[in-house]
mmCIF file of C-alpha atoms in Angstrom:
data_model
loop_
_atom_site.group_PDB
_atom_site.id
_atom_site.type_symbol
_atom_site.label_atom_id
_atom_site.label_comp_id
_atom_site.label_asym_id
_atom_site.label_seq_id
_atom_site.Cartn_x
_atom_site.Cartn_y
_atom_site.Cartn_z
ATOM 1 C CA MET A 1 -38.067 -102.549 -11.617
ATOM 2 C CA LYS A 2 -35.911 -100.122 -9.240
ATOM 3 C CA LYS A 3 -34.404 -98.199 -12.056
ATOM 4 C CA HIS A 4 -37.669 -97.353 -14.025
ATOM 5 C CA ALA A 5 -39.216 -96.723 -9.797
ATOM 6 C CA GLU A 6 -35.873 -93.568 -10.032
ATOM 7 C CA ALA A 7 -37.428 -92.358 -13.317
ATOM 8 C CA ILE A 8 -40.794 -92.038 -11.998
ATOM 9 C CA THR A 9 -39.490 -90.254 -9.674
ATOM 10 C CA PHE A 10 -37.375 -87.982 -11.575
ATOM 11 C CA ALA A 11 -39.668 -87.226 -13.654
ATOM 12 C CA SER A 12 -42.254 -85.776 -10.866
ATOM 13 C CA VAL A 13 -40.243 -84.221 -8.904
ATOM 14 C CA LEU A 14 -38.337 -82.498 -12.305
ATOM 15 C CA PHE A 15 -42.354 -81.766 -13.156
ATOM 16 C CA LEU A 16 -43.006 -80.872 -10.028
ATOM 17 C CA SER A 17 -40.151 -78.517 -9.502
ATOM 18 C CA ILE A 18 -41.351 -76.630 -12.465
ATOM 19 C CA VAL A 19 -45.282 -76.223 -11.436
ATOM 20 C CA MET A 20 -43.595 -75.105 -8.563
ATOM 21 C CA LEU A 21 -40.975 -72.426 -10.543
ATOM 22 C CA ARG A 22 -44.372 -71.238 -12.549
ATOM 23 C CA GLN A 23 -46.113 -70.436 -9.972
ATOM 24 C CA ALA A 24 -43.614 -68.989 -8.046
ATOM 25 C CA ALA A 25 -43.599 -66.108 -11.040
ATOM 26 C CA GLN A 26 -47.138 -65.748 -11.395
ATOM 27 C CA ALA A 27 -47.232 -64.602 -7.785
ATOM 28 C CA GLN A 28 -44.880 -62.283 -8.233
ATOM 29 C CA ASN A 29 -46.105 -60.896 -11.413
ATOM 30 C CA ASN A 30 -49.424 -60.622 -9.415
ATOM 31 C CA SER A 31 -47.373 -58.461 -6.501
ATOM 32 C CA SER A 32 -44.914 -56.716 -7.713
ATOM 33 C CA GLN A 33 -44.886 -53.333 -10.400
ATOM 34 C CA THR A 34 -41.212 -54.216 -11.814
ATOM 35 C CA VAL A 35 -42.670 -56.994 -13.675
ATOM 36 C CA ASP A 36 -43.988 -56.706 -17.697
ATOM 37 C CA ASN A 37 -46.147 -59.123 -17.795
ATOM 38 C CA SER A 38 -47.542 -57.361 -21.460
ATOM 39 C CA GLY A 39 -46.374 -60.245 -23.752
ATOM 40 C CA GLY A 40 -44.864 -57.687 -26.124
ATOM 41 C CA MET A 41 -48.077 -55.645 -26.982
ATOM 42 C CA MET A 42 -47.898 -51.934 -27.543
ATOM 43 C CA ALA A 43 -48.694 -49.463 -25.849
ATOM 44 C CA GLY A 44 -52.951 -47.709 -27.111
ATOM 45 C CA GLU A 45 -53.879 -51.787 -27.576
ATOM 46 C CA GLY A 46 -57.601 -52.682 -26.403
ATOM 47 C CA MET A 47 -57.428 -55.189 -23.376
ATOM 48 C CA ALA A 48 -59.816 -57.065 -25.216
ATOM 49 C CA LYS A 49 -56.752 -58.626 -27.469
ATOM 50 C CA THR A 50 -54.690 -58.379 -25.171
ATOM 51 C CA ASN A 51 -56.515 -60.483 -21.641
ATOM 52 C CA THR A 52 -55.629 -64.214 -21.495
ATOM 53 C CA PRO A 53 -56.021 -66.202 -18.856
ATOM 54 C CA ALA A 54 -51.838 -66.687 -19.515
ATOM 55 C CA SER A 55 -51.861 -62.603 -17.863
ATOM 56 C CA PRO A 56 -53.451 -62.230 -14.967
ATOM 57 C CA PRO A 57 -54.179 -57.882 -13.727
ATOM 58 C CA LEU A 58 -51.682 -56.552 -11.845
ATOM 59 C CA PHE A 59 -51.752 -53.697 -9.721
ATOM 60 C CA VAL A 60 -50.457 -50.887 -8.275
ATOM 61 C CA THR A 61 -49.001 -51.581 -4.795
ATOM 62 C CA LYS A 62 -47.388 -48.961 -4.193
ATOM 63 C CA ILE A 63 -48.831 -45.457 -3.505
ATOM 64 C CA PRO A 64 -47.345 -42.449 -6.444
ATOM 65 C CA PRO A 65 -44.948 -40.189 -4.861
ATOM 66 C CA GLY A 66 -46.827 -36.192 -3.792
ATOM 67 C CA TYR A 67 -50.248 -36.990 -5.281
ATOM 68 C CA ARG A 68 -51.693 -34.650 -2.293
ATOM 69 C CA ASP A 69 -50.112 -31.572 -4.236
ATOM 70 C CA TRP A 70 -50.886 -32.889 -8.066
ATOM 71 C CA LYS A 71 -53.490 -30.635 -9.980
ATOM 72 C CA LEU A 72 -57.365 -30.261 -9.043
ATOM 73 C CA ILE A 73 -59.196 -32.282 -11.812
ATOM 74 C CA SER A 74 -62.117 -32.385 -10.919
ATOM 75 C CA VAL A 75 -64.930 -32.499 -7.193
ATOM 76 C CA ALA A 76 -67.878 -35.006 -6.758
ATOM 77 C CA HIS A 77 -70.132 -36.565 -3.951
ATOM 78 C CA GLU A 78 -70.724 -40.031 -3.936
ATOM 79 C CA ALA A 79 -74.359 -40.927 -1.222
ATOM 80 C CA GLY A 80 -75.845 -43.893 -0.987
ATOM 81 C CA THR A 81 -73.663 -46.375 0.960
ATOM 82 C CA LEU A 82 -70.574 -44.180 -0.469
ATOM 83 C CA ASN A 83 -71.739 -41.376 0.690
ATOM 84 C CA ASP A 84 -68.348 -39.596 0.632
ATOM 85 C CA ILE A 85 -67.508 -36.066 -0.994
ATOM 86 C CA ARG A 86 -63.832 -36.655 -3.516
ATOM 87 C CA ALA A 87 -61.715 -34.467 -5.076
ATOM 88 C CA ILE A 88 -59.758 -36.209 -8.056
ATOM 89 C CA LEU A 89 -56.174 -34.427 -8.713
ATOM 90 C CA GLY A 90 -53.891 -36.008 -10.991
ATOM 91 C CA ASN A 91 -49.885 -36.113 -11.807
ATOM 92 C CA ASP A 92 -48.366 -33.178 -14.723
ATOM 93 C CA ILE A 93 -48.790 -35.542 -17.652
ATOM 94 C CA ALA A 94 -52.417 -36.328 -16.781
ATOM 95 C CA LEU A 95 -53.225 -32.693 -16.132
ATOM 96 C CA LYS A 96 -51.982 -31.741 -19.338
ATOM 97 C CA ALA A 97 -53.832 -34.318 -21.476
ATOM 98 C CA TYR A 98 -57.165 -33.885 -19.901
ATOM 99 C CA ARG A 99 -56.102 -29.725 -20.713
ATOM 100 C CA GLU A 100 -55.744 -30.081 -24.232
ATOM 101 C CA GLY A 101 -58.592 -33.210 -24.512
ATOM 102 C CA LYS A 102 -55.860 -35.786 -25.275
ATOM 103 C CA LEU A 103 -57.239 -39.299 -25.768
ATOM 104 C CA PRO A 104 -54.833 -41.666 -25.497
ATOM 105 C CA PHE A 105 -54.148 -40.609 -21.695
ATOM 106 C CA PRO A 106 -50.444 -40.912 -22.371
ATOM 107 C CA GLU A 107 -47.805 -43.198 -20.686
ATOM 108 C CA GLY A 108 -47.064 -42.111 -16.993
ATOM 109 C CA SER A 109 -50.759 -40.332 -16.504
ATOM 110 C CA ILE A 110 -51.630 -40.823 -12.975
ATOM 111 C CA ILE A 111 -54.825 -39.979 -11.679
ATOM 112 C CA ALA A 112 -56.483 -40.128 -7.506
ATOM 113 C CA ARG A 113 -58.948 -40.108 -5.891
ATOM 114 C CA LEU A 114 -59.530 -39.094 -2.726
ATOM 115 C CA ALA A 115 -62.578 -39.285 -0.875
ATOM 116 C CA TRP A 116 -64.219 -37.428 3.083
ATOM 117 C CA SER A 117 -66.997 -38.843 5.255
ATOM 118 C CA TYR A 118 -69.547 -36.290 3.316
ATOM 119 C CA VAL A 119 -70.767 -34.252 6.608
ATOM 120 C CA PRO A 120 -72.769 -30.924 7.113
ATOM 121 C CA SER A 121 -70.983 -28.235 8.482
ATOM 122 C CA GLU A 122 -72.782 -27.118 11.786
ATOM 123 C CA GLU A 123 -70.166 -23.548 12.361
ATOM 124 C CA ASN A 124 -71.021 -22.567 8.442
ATOM 125 C CA ASN A 125 -74.831 -24.174 8.557
ATOM 126 C CA LYS A 126 -75.128 -20.836 11.416
ATOM 127 C CA ILE A 127 -73.371 -18.520 9.727
ATOM 128 C CA PHE A 128 -75.356 -18.404 6.587
ATOM 129 C CA GLY A 129 -78.207 -18.809 8.493
ATOM 130 C CA HIS A 130 -80.091 -22.193 7.380
ATOM 131 C CA ASP A 131 -79.224 -25.961 7.092
ATOM 132 C CA GLN A 132 -77.168 -26.237 3.468
ATOM 133 C CA SER A 133 -73.498 -26.478 3.957
ATOM 134 C CA PHE A 134 -71.550 -30.214 3.595
ATOM 135 C CA VAL A 135 -67.883 -30.690 3.410
ATOM 136 C CA ALA A 136 -64.966 -32.008 3.957
ATOM 137 C CA GLY A 137 -65.045 -34.971 7.017
ATOM 138 C CA THR A 138 -62.622 -37.349 7.849
ATOM 139 C CA PRO A 139 -60.864 -39.160 4.646
ATOM 140 C CA THR A 140 -63.210 -42.428 4.143
ATOM 141 C CA ASN A 141 -63.113 -45.350 1.410
ATOM 142 C CA GLY A 142 -59.497 -45.359 1.281
ATOM 143 C CA VAL A 143 -57.334 -43.367 -1.608
ATOM 144 C CA GLN A 144 -57.791 -44.918 -5.588
ATOM 145 C CA PHE A 145 -55.284 -44.313 -8.187
ATOM 146 C CA MET A 146 -55.190 -45.228 -11.441
ATOM 147 C CA VAL A 147 -51.460 -45.212 -13.486
ATOM 148 C CA LYS A 148 -51.035 -45.428 -17.178
ATOM 149 C CA ASP A 149 -48.291 -47.723 -18.324
ATOM 150 C CA SER A 150 -50.119 -49.236 -21.366
ATOM 151 C CA LYS A 151 -47.305 -52.186 -21.637
ATOM 152 C CA LYS A 152 -47.082 -53.251 -17.724
ATOM 153 C CA TYR A 153 -51.395 -53.266 -17.447
ATOM 154 C CA ALA A 154 -51.729 -54.169 -20.958
ATOM 155 C CA ALA A 155 -54.275 -57.187 -19.456
ATOM 156 C CA THR A 156 -56.781 -54.064 -18.363
ATOM 157 C CA GLY A 157 -56.701 -51.757 -20.730
ATOM 158 C CA GLY A 158 -53.642 -49.978 -19.272
ATOM 159 C CA TRP A 159 -54.049 -48.390 -16.595
ATOM 160 C CA GLY A 160 -52.942 -50.022 -13.493
ATOM 161 C CA TYR A 161 -55.171 -50.117 -10.891
ATOM 162 C CA ALA A 162 -54.584 -49.664 -6.819
ATOM 163 C CA HIS A 163 -56.542 -48.795 -3.206
ATOM 164 C CA PHE A 164 -55.150 -47.441 -0.489
ATOM 165 C CA ASN A 165 -56.687 -48.196 3.186
ATOM 166 C CA ASP A 166 -54.561 -46.257 5.888
ATOM 167 C CA GLY A 167 -51.403 -46.850 3.418
ATOM 168 C CA LYS A 168 -52.290 -50.758 2.300
ATOM 169 C CA PRO A 169 -52.918 -52.150 -0.148
ATOM 170 C CA ALA A 170 -56.491 -53.675 -0.157
ATOM 171 C CA PRO A 171 -57.153 -57.340 -1.196
ATOM 172 C CA GLU A 172 -56.657 -58.133 -5.062
ATOM 173 C CA ALA A 173 -60.157 -60.302 -5.206
ATOM 174 C CA MET A 174 -61.317 -56.478 -4.032
ATOM 175 C CA LEU A 175 -58.985 -54.901 -7.424
ATOM 176 C CA GLN A 176 -60.827 -57.365 -9.757
ATOM 177 C CA SER A 177 -63.660 -54.946 -9.674
ATOM 178 C CA CYS A 178 -62.095 -51.852 -11.122
ATOM 179 C CA TYR A 179 -61.434 -53.206 -14.481
ATOM 180 C CA PRO A 180 -65.224 -54.584 -15.342
ATOM 181 C CA CYS A 181 -67.022 -50.747 -14.468
ATOM 182 C CA HIS A 182 -64.019 -48.894 -16.052
ATOM 183 C CA LEU A 183 -64.185 -51.181 -19.623
ATOM 184 C CA ALA A 184 -68.242 -49.171 -18.936
ATOM 185 C CA ILE A 185 -66.004 -46.069 -20.061
ATOM 186 C CA GLU A 186 -63.526 -47.358 -22.697
ATOM 187 C CA SER A 187 -64.491 -44.625 -24.926
ATOM 188 C CA ARG A 188 -62.595 -42.164 -22.972
ATOM 189 C CA ASP A 189 -59.396 -44.244 -22.125
ATOM 190 C CA PHE A 190 -61.691 -45.847 -19.091
ATOM 191 C CA VAL A 191 -61.856 -42.708 -16.650
ATOM 192 C CA PHE A 192 -65.301 -42.086 -15.720
ATOM 193 C CA THR A 193 -64.466 -38.113 -14.404
ATOM 194 C CA ARG A 194 -64.234 -34.814 -16.679
ATOM 195 C CA TYR A 195 -61.872 -32.138 -16.271
ATOM 196 C CA SER A 196 -63.928 -29.225 -14.513
ATOM 197 C CA HIS A 197 -62.088 -25.816 -15.505
ATOM 198 C CA MET B 1 -67.756 44.767 -5.701
ATOM 199 C CA LYS B 2 -66.435 42.988 -8.479
ATOM 200 C CA LYS B 3 -63.003 42.570 -7.195
ATOM 201 C CA HIS B 4 -64.718 40.900 -3.940
ATOM 202 C CA ALA B 5 -66.804 38.594 -6.062
ATOM 203 C CA GLU B 6 -63.640 37.884 -8.372
ATOM 204 C CA ALA B 7 -62.851 36.888 -4.949
ATOM 205 C CA ILE B 8 -65.915 34.468 -4.166
ATOM 206 C CA THR B 9 -65.404 32.452 -7.643
ATOM 207 C CA PHE B 10 -61.301 31.971 -7.393
ATOM 208 C CA ALA B 11 -62.164 30.528 -3.787
ATOM 209 C CA SER B 12 -65.300 29.158 -5.030
ATOM 210 C CA VAL B 13 -63.453 26.597 -7.597
ATOM 211 C CA LEU B 14 -60.476 25.908 -5.632
ATOM 212 C CA PHE B 15 -62.865 24.610 -2.761
ATOM 213 C CA LEU B 16 -64.326 22.162 -5.771
ATOM 214 C CA SER B 17 -61.080 21.781 -6.760
ATOM 215 C CA ILE B 18 -59.834 20.405 -3.721
ATOM 216 C CA VAL B 19 -63.036 18.636 -2.812
ATOM 217 C CA MET B 20 -63.176 17.118 -6.849
ATOM 218 C CA LEU B 21 -59.327 15.897 -5.937
ATOM 219 C CA ARG B 22 -60.179 13.750 -3.047
ATOM 220 C CA GLN B 23 -63.346 12.476 -4.204
ATOM 221 C CA ALA B 24 -60.682 10.867 -7.522
ATOM 222 C CA ALA B 25 -58.394 10.405 -5.174
ATOM 223 C CA GLN B 26 -60.531 7.748 -2.691
ATOM 224 C CA ALA B 27 -61.959 6.531 -5.366
ATOM 225 C CA GLN B 28 -58.645 5.266 -6.703
ATOM 226 C CA ASN B 29 -58.310 4.308 -3.194
ATOM 227 C CA ASN B 30 -61.332 2.195 -3.659
ATOM 228 C CA SER B 31 -60.161 0.601 -7.167
ATOM 229 C CA SER B 32 -56.786 0.046 -6.558
ATOM 230 C CA GLN B 33 -54.926 -2.641 -5.228
ATOM 231 C CA THR B 34 -51.382 -0.544 -5.436
ATOM 232 C CA VAL B 35 -52.668 2.104 -2.223
ATOM 233 C CA ASP B 36 -51.833 1.700 0.560
ATOM 234 C CA ASN B 37 -55.164 2.943 3.104
ATOM 235 C CA SER B 38 -53.595 0.717 6.596
ATOM 236 C CA GLY B 39 -53.058 3.820 8.164
ATOM 237 C CA GLY B 40 -49.461 2.618 9.447
ATOM 238 C CA MET B 41 -50.706 -0.240 11.259
ATOM 239 C CA MET B 42 -48.064 -2.935 11.516
ATOM 240 C CA ALA B 43 -49.543 -6.669 10.289
ATOM 241 C CA GLY B 44 -51.740 -8.877 12.225
ATOM 242 C CA GLU B 45 -53.439 -6.328 14.039
ATOM 243 C CA GLY B 46 -57.350 -5.715 14.539
ATOM 244 C CA MET B 47 -60.110 -4.796 12.533
ATOM 245 C CA ALA B 48 -62.216 -3.052 14.763
ATOM 246 C CA LYS B 49 -58.676 -1.622 15.314
ATOM 247 C CA THR B 50 -58.086 0.013 11.941
ATOM 248 C CA ASN B 51 -61.877 0.129 9.906
ATOM 249 C CA THR B 52 -62.506 4.136 10.366
ATOM 250 C CA PRO B 53 -64.905 5.755 8.217
ATOM 251 C CA ALA B 54 -61.059 7.222 6.596
ATOM 252 C CA SER B 55 -60.379 3.618 4.936
ATOM 253 C CA PRO B 56 -63.212 2.603 3.686
ATOM 254 C CA PRO B 57 -62.425 -1.645 2.819
ATOM 255 C CA LEU B 58 -60.031 -2.628 -0.399
ATOM 256 C CA PHE B 59 -60.949 -4.917 -2.557
ATOM 257 C CA VAL B 60 -58.599 -7.427 -4.899
ATOM 258 C CA THR B 61 -59.638 -6.436 -8.655
ATOM 259 C CA LYS B 62 -57.424 -8.579 -10.425
ATOM 260 C CA ILE B 63 -57.542 -12.202 -10.840
ATOM 261 C CA PRO B 64 -54.290 -13.860 -8.656
ATOM 262 C CA PRO B 65 -52.481 -15.763 -11.508
ATOM 263 C CA GLY B 66 -52.048 -19.018 -12.530
ATOM 264 C CA TYR B 67 -54.937 -19.857 -8.729
ATOM 265 C CA ARG B 68 -56.521 -22.808 -10.850
ATOM 266 C CA ASP B 69 -52.700 -24.980 -10.556
ATOM 267 C CA TRP B 70 -52.743 -24.271 -7.147
ATOM 268 C CA LYS B 71 -52.909 -27.469 -4.462
ATOM 269 C CA LEU B 72 -56.549 -28.371 -3.196
ATOM 270 C CA ILE B 73 -57.095 -27.330 0.336
ATOM 271 C CA SER B 74 -60.921 -28.598 0.129
ATOM 272 C CA VAL B 75 -64.000 -30.342 -0.784
ATOM 273 C CA ALA B 76 -67.680 -28.706 0.223
ATOM 274 C CA HIS B 77 -71.085 -28.897 -0.929
ATOM 275 C CA GLU B 78 -73.820 -26.289 -1.025
ATOM 276 C CA ALA B 79 -77.066 -26.373 -1.088
ATOM 277 C CA GLY B 80 -79.781 -24.553 -1.055
ATOM 278 C CA THR B 81 -79.932 -21.298 -3.688
ATOM 279 C CA LEU B 82 -76.525 -21.645 -4.086
ATOM 280 C CA ASN B 83 -76.918 -24.987 -5.020
ATOM 281 C CA ASP B 84 -72.591 -26.166 -6.170
ATOM 282 C CA ILE B 85 -69.796 -27.945 -5.383
ATOM 283 C CA ARG B 86 -66.721 -26.896 -4.760
ATOM 284 C CA ALA B 87 -62.568 -26.888 -4.184
ATOM 285 C CA ILE B 88 -61.192 -24.507 -2.229
ATOM 286 C CA LEU B 89 -57.459 -23.750 -3.653
ATOM 287 C CA GLY B 90 -54.325 -22.119 -1.970
ATOM 288 C CA ASN B 91 -50.857 -21.174 -3.612
ATOM 289 C CA ASP B 92 -47.906 -22.406 -1.975
ATOM 290 C CA ILE B 93 -47.943 -19.624 1.421
ATOM 291 C CA ALA B 94 -51.581 -20.762 2.403
ATOM 292 C CA LEU B 95 -51.073 -24.092 2.101
ATOM 293 C CA LYS B 96 -47.571 -24.275 3.871
ATOM 294 C CA ALA B 97 -49.438 -22.889 7.330
ATOM 295 C CA TYR B 98 -52.471 -24.968 6.913
ATOM 296 C CA ARG B 99 -49.590 -28.218 6.518
ATOM 297 C CA GLU B 100 -48.236 -27.176 9.363
ATOM 298 C CA GLY B 101 -51.406 -25.379 11.407
ATOM 299 C CA LYS B 102 -50.040 -22.161 11.269
ATOM 300 C CA LEU B 103 -52.407 -18.988 12.524
ATOM 301 C CA PRO B 104 -52.689 -16.125 11.259
ATOM 302 C CA PHE B 105 -51.876 -16.762 7.732
ATOM 303 C CA PRO B 106 -48.282 -15.541 6.743
ATOM 304 C CA GLU B 107 -48.537 -12.214 4.353
ATOM 305 C CA GLY B 108 -48.928 -12.980 0.600
ATOM 306 C CA SER B 109 -51.735 -16.162 1.177
ATOM 307 C CA ILE B 110 -54.342 -16.591 -0.881
ATOM 308 C CA ILE B 111 -56.882 -19.320 -0.589
ATOM 309 C CA ALA B 112 -59.250 -19.522 -3.647
ATOM 310 C CA ARG B 113 -62.586 -20.799 -4.149
ATOM 311 C CA LEU B 114 -64.288 -22.481 -7.361
ATOM 312 C CA ALA B 115 -67.480 -23.643 -7.830
ATOM 313 C CA TRP B 116 -69.241 -25.747 -10.318
ATOM 314 C CA SER B 117 -73.066 -26.806 -10.263
ATOM 315 C CA TYR B 118 -74.047 -29.466 -8.581
ATOM 316 C CA VAL B 119 -75.156 -32.083 -11.452
ATOM 317 C CA PRO B 120 -76.666 -35.408 -11.167
ATOM 318 C CA SER B 121 -74.509 -37.794 -12.784
ATOM 319 C CA GLU B 122 -76.247 -40.008 -15.387
ATOM 320 C CA GLU B 123 -73.300 -41.706 -16.510
ATOM 321 C CA ASN B 124 -71.941 -42.527 -13.622
ATOM 322 C CA ASN B 125 -75.444 -43.657 -12.073
ATOM 323 C CA LYS B 126 -75.588 -46.467 -14.884
ATOM 324 C CA ILE B 127 -72.564 -47.774 -13.928
ATOM 325 C CA PHE B 128 -73.252 -47.598 -9.824
ATOM 326 C CA GLY B 129 -76.575 -48.863 -10.754
ATOM 327 C CA HIS B 130 -79.149 -46.595 -8.491
ATOM 328 C CA ASP B 131 -78.814 -42.939 -8.338
ATOM 329 C CA GLN B 132 -75.950 -42.105 -6.505
ATOM 330 C CA SER B 133 -73.298 -39.571 -7.750
ATOM 331 C CA PHE B 134 -73.062 -35.738 -8.085
ATOM 332 C CA VAL B 135 -70.600 -34.143 -10.318
ATOM 333 C CA ALA B 136 -69.480 -30.747 -10.791
ATOM 334 C CA GLY B 137 -71.521 -29.339 -14.278
ATOM 335 C CA THR B 138 -70.406 -25.577 -15.289
ATOM 336 C CA PRO B 139 -68.906 -22.929 -13.619
ATOM 337 C CA THR B 140 -71.425 -21.297 -11.741
ATOM 338 C CA ASN B 141 -71.144 -18.880 -8.125
ATOM 339 C CA GLY B 142 -68.604 -17.010 -9.797
ATOM 340 C CA VAL B 143 -64.092 -17.301 -8.149
ATOM 341 C CA GLN B 144 -64.131 -16.027 -5.001
ATOM 342 C CA PHE B 145 -60.034 -14.950 -3.384
ATOM 343 C CA MET B 146 -58.660 -13.864 0.386
ATOM 344 C CA VAL B 147 -55.530 -12.425 -0.273
ATOM 345 C CA LYS B 148 -53.732 -11.627 3.141
ATOM 346 C CA ASP B 149 -52.085 -7.943 2.356
ATOM 347 C CA SER B 150 -51.924 -6.750 6.306
ATOM 348 C CA LYS B 151 -51.196 -3.791 5.522
ATOM 349 C CA LYS B 152 -53.386 -3.378 2.881
ATOM 350 C CA TYR B 153 -56.216 -4.909 3.623
ATOM 351 C CA ALA B 154 -55.949 -3.696 7.205
ATOM 352 C CA ALA B 155 -59.809 -2.152 6.968
ATOM 353 C CA THR B 156 -61.157 -6.207 6.735
ATOM 354 C CA GLY B 157 -58.996 -7.891 8.792
ATOM 355 C CA GLY B 158 -55.982 -8.067 6.876
ATOM 356 C CA TRP B 159 -57.428 -10.247 3.844
ATOM 357 C CA GLY B 160 -58.343 -8.784 0.952
ATOM 358 C CA TYR B 161 -61.899 -10.077 -0.617
ATOM 359 C CA ALA B 162 -62.385 -11.276 -4.396
ATOM 360 C CA HIS B 163 -65.492 -11.982 -6.379
ATOM 361 C CA PHE B 164 -65.198 -12.755 -9.807
ATOM 362 C CA ASN B 165 -67.912 -13.319 -12.434
ATOM 363 C CA ASP B 166 -66.643 -14.330 -15.797
ATOM 364 C CA GLY B 167 -63.375 -12.900 -15.478
ATOM 365 C CA LYS B 168 -65.038 -9.307 -14.320
ATOM 366 C CA PRO B 169 -64.969 -8.201 -10.590
ATOM 367 C CA ALA B 170 -67.944 -8.622 -8.441
ATOM 368 C CA PRO B 171 -69.627 -4.289 -7.399
ATOM 369 C CA GLU B 172 -68.500 -3.617 -3.648
ATOM 370 C CA ALA B 173 -71.919 -3.703 -2.449
ATOM 371 C CA MET B 174 -71.370 -7.103 -3.132
ATOM 372 C CA LEU B 175 -67.634 -7.735 -2.243
ATOM 373 C CA GLN B 176 -69.213 -5.568 1.349
ATOM 374 C CA SER B 177 -71.123 -8.701 2.560
ATOM 375 C CA CYS B 178 -67.441 -10.622 2.507
ATOM 376 C CA TYR B 179 -66.061 -9.281 5.835
ATOM 377 C CA PRO B 180 -69.337 -9.220 8.141
ATOM 378 C CA CYS B 181 -69.591 -12.475 7.194
ATOM 379 C CA HIS B 182 -66.256 -14.046 7.481
ATOM 380 C CA LEU B 183 -65.967 -12.056 11.440
ATOM 381 C CA ALA B 184 -67.491 -14.894 12.787
ATOM 382 C CA ILE B 185 -64.495 -17.332 12.128
ATOM 383 C CA GLU B 186 -62.094 -14.267 14.019
ATOM 384 C CA SER B 187 -60.964 -17.067 16.008
ATOM 385 C CA ARG B 188 -59.120 -19.122 12.657
ATOM 386 C CA ASP B 189 -58.173 -15.656 10.963
ATOM 387 C CA PHE B 190 -61.671 -14.787 8.811
ATOM 388 C CA VAL B 191 -60.863 -18.544 6.932
ATOM 389 C CA PHE B 192 -63.315 -21.245 7.230
ATOM 390 C CA THR B 193 -62.291 -23.576 4.989
ATOM 391 C CA ARG B 194 -59.831 -25.849 6.683
ATOM 392 C CA TYR B 195 -57.679 -28.493 5.019
ATOM 393 C CA SER B 196 -58.354 -31.898 4.316
ATOM 394 C CA HIS B 197 -55.817 -34.857 4.390
#
């Protein structure tokens, strides 16, 4: 009876250990950029085929260095609750693809979205002689990135999503909402912004 | 009598030739970037002291190469009759001065203003679920530059102004209006746009 109880205890501990190890590995998958959870999918394969419950989305957790020096893709104003004026910048790989009109974007492409509060410029309006000028105020609505790595981010169409508020990554719950929206523009490799010549 | 008439004719031709040569030189002054009409003024001296009827303003007549690759200074929306959304870019000299908060801008600074029509994005609004998105449409209102050369452009505060429509320089009559407006912001070295971090 004692041996039987010992065997049950041993089996239980072993089972719990395996569960805990799997959970730890899973947590690491979710928070690290260095882990490849692609399951061996090739670049360019669609997310719909690769996203399974066993491979939850990964997000970008580090701000790509030097992004403020990147070249301009385009500009936009989002009214409503966002109420910002924004610039979309890209690293050299993304810019080249944009200018050549190539889709999908090649590996290593990064697109950055910077936003500032949308404010009327009293200074400018005084010169114009009437109210018409809206400029970029203080940074607002964080800084966002899309990073192309078809293997690492296979679960979200080959793009890793990121949002940083004051340099800190947004909670994953918030990042979960990126990909479902970008799915609407799958035909342009999940990228909304068009290049402005 | 004949000799007298010949002398008058010779003098008249000589006079007219001198007048025409001066006019030709003046015209070249107005249209060329390579002419220095600073009258020996030193860099940084104000325009009010140097602009005389003998030194009319010079304008920039060639598009600075590679400007579309320059780094972003800021973005803005001008409503009213302009109705554009714009990006202000700068070459490396201008960017460095902006980031270090240095005024006046050093020699060689160039600031570019690109503008596109301000259009609602049906594509984006469909995703947002309501109308809020305004993006950059086709290029509009030309491309403008300010080029810092305190000697060459002494007559206009050390900045040469330029406006190009489809790659062609705007008429000088239009460019005459640049400096009087920028005078309002003389305290920031005649530059309206502030850097957006």
